[in-house]
XYZ file of C-alpha atoms in Angstrom:
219
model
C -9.137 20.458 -8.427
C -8.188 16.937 -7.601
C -8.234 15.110 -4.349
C -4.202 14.948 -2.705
C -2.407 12.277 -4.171
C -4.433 11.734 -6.924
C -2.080 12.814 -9.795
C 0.632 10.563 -7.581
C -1.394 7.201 -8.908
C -2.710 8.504 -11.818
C 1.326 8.903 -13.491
C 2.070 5.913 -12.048
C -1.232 4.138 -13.863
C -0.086 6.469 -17.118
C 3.455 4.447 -17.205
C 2.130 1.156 -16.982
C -0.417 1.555 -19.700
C 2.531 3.333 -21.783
C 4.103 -0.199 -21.735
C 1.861 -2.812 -23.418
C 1.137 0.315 -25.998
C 4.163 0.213 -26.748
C 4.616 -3.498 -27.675
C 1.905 -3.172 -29.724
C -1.283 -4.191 -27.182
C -3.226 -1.376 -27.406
C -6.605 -2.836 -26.549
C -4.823 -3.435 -23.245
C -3.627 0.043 -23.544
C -6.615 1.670 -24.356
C -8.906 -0.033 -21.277
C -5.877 1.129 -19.181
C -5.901 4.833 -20.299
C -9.962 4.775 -20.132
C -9.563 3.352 -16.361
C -6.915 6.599 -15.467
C -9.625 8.862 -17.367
C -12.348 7.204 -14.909
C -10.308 7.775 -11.713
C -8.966 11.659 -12.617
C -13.172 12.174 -12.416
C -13.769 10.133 -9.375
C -11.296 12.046 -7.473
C -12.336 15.374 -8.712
C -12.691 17.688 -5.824
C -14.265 21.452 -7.466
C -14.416 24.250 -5.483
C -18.123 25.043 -4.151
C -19.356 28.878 -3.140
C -21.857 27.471 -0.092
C -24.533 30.090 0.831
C -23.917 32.074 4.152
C -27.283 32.458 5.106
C -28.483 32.005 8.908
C -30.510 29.248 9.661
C -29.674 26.921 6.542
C -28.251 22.967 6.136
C -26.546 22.306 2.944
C -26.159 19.150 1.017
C -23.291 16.765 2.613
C -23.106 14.691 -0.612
C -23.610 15.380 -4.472
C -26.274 13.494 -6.595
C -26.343 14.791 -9.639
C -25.231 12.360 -12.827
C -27.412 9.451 -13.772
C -29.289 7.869 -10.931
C -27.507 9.839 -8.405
C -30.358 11.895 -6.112
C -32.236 12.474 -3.312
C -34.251 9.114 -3.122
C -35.614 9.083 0.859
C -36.815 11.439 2.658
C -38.630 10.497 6.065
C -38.964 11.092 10.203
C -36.439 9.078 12.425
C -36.392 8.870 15.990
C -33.970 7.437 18.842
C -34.189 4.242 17.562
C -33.294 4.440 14.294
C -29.597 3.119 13.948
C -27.290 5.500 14.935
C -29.672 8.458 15.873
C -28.128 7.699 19.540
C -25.734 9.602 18.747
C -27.474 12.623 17.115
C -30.792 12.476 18.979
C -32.018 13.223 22.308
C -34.429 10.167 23.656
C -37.778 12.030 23.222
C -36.374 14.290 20.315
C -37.538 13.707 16.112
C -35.133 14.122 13.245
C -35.212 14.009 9.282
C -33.278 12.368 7.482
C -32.642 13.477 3.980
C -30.700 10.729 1.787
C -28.602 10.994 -1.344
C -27.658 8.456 -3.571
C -23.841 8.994 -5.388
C -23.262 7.431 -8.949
C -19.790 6.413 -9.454
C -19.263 9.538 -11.572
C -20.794 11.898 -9.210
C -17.968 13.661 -6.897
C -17.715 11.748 -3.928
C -16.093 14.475 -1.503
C -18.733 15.077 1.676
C -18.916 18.886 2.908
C -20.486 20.046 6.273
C -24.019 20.501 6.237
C -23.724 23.662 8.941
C -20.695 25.129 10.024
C -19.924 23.808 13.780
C -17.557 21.785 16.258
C -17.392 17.836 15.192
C -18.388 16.239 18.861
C -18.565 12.562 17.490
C -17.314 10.228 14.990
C -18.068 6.815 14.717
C -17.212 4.115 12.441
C -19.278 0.744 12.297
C -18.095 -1.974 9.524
C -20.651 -3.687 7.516
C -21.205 -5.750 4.374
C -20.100 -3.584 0.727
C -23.954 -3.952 -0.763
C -25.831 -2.030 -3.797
C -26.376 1.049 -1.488
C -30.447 0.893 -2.065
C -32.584 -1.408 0.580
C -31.516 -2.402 4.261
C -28.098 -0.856 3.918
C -28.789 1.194 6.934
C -27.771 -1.981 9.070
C -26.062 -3.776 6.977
C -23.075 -1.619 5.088
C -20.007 -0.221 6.276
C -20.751 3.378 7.299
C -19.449 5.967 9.262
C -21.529 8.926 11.531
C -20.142 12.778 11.898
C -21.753 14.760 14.410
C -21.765 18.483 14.291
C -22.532 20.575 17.012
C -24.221 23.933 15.391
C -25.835 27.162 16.838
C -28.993 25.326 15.644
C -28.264 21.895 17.398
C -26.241 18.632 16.184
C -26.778 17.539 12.850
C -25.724 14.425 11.216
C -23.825 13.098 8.202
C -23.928 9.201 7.969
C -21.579 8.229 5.156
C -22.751 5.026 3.861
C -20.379 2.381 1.437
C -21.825 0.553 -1.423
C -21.155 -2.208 -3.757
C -18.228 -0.333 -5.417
C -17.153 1.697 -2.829
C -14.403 -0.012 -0.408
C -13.363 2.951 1.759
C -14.603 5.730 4.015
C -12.309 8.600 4.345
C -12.919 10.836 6.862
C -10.749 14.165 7.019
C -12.002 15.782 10.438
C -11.468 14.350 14.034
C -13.452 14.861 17.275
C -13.051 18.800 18.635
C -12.477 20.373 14.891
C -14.173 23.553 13.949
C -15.792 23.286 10.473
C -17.769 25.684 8.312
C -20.705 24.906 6.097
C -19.533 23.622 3.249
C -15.831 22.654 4.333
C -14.590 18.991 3.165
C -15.462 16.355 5.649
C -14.461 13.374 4.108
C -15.110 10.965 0.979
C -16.339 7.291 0.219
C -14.435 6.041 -2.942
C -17.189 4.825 -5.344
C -20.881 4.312 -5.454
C -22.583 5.481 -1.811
C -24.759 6.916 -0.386
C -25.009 9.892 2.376
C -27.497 10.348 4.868
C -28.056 13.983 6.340
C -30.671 14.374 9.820
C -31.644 17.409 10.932
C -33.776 18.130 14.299
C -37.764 17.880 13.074
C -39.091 20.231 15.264
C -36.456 23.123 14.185
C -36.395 22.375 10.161
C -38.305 22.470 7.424
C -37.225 20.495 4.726
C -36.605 22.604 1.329
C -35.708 19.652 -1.451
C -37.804 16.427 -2.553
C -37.583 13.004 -3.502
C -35.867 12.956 -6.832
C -34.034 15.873 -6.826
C -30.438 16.171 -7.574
C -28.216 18.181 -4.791
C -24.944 19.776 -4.806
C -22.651 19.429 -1.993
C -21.868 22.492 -0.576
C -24.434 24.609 -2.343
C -27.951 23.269 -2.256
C -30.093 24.050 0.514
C -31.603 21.061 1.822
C -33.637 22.112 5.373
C -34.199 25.877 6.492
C -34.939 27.045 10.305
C -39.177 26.813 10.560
């Protein structure tokens, strides 16, 4: 499966790099074809078979190909940028991040299955997604209110990537594993969880699967 539209640009991409083949410039040709072959895997969107279990958060973001993996794992409170939002005042969370290669699938899915109760978008600089990009990049927060409390999914841009997408609004019902959005290009997502309520099942360095991988269990 392919995200909507994407076979729209990819035949239109496919007849422009017909022409210069055709007049004989087919090193032109050929880095247009290899581009089309590039995008058709960015905008890959597979089907994923998320676990049902009670009491579970699933990955928001894949990080699986090349460098693309869990690389921070630590306690945030109140203060932490954004956590306003997904925190009471007095309240702990963890916050589980994944960095996406450009040839991981960039399509976020709902860490719990719940009502979105906020969105917000905050525009920032487009840099390497490792370091201070936690103040600095364009990202974008999804709340979701679950039996279990609200959890958050901070979709982060990064030197490649130019655009958020998100696909759910304010009031929408999701379950776990349904599509919240995508970030075209290199990112990363952040996923918090209340710290008193979870215990955190991956580690630093491992490589998640949106949709399917466990990443915090009810203590």
């Amino acid at each position: 499966m392919f995200v909507k539209g994407t076979f729209k640009k990819a035949s239109i991409l496919f007849t422009l790099a017909l022409l210069p083949f055709l007049f004989g410039y087919f090193i032109i040709s050929f880095l247009l074809f290899s581009f089309i072959a590039f995008l058709m895997q960015f905008f890959r969107d597979p089907n994923r078979n998320s676990p049902m279990d009670k009491g579970i958060v699933v990955a928001a973001a894949d990080g699986r190909i090349l460098k693309g993996k869990i690389d921070r794992i630590e306690p945030v409170d109140y203060d932490y940028p954004l956590m306003e939002y997904v925190l009471e005042k007095n309240e702990k969370g963890i916050l589980i991040s994944t960095f996406m290669s450009p040839f991981d699938v960039h399509v976020n899915r709902a860490p719990v299955s719940g009502q979105v109760v906020k969105t917000k978008y905050c525009p920032g600089k487009f840099k390497v997604a490792f370091g201070n990009v936690k103040t600095e990049n364009e990202k974008n927060l999804i709340v979701i209110e679950s039996e279990y409390g609200k959890i958050g999914v901070i979709q982060i841009a990064g030197f490649v990537a130019r655009r958020i997408v998100q696909y759910v609004q304010v009031g929408d019902e999701v379950n776990i594993g349904s599509r919240l959005g995508m970030i075209r290009f290199g990112s990363r997502v952040d996923l918090i969880v209340p710290y008193e309520k979870f215990k955190v099942m991956v580690e630093v360095g491992d490589k998640p699967k949106a949709g399917e991988t466990v990443m915090a269990s009810l203590k």
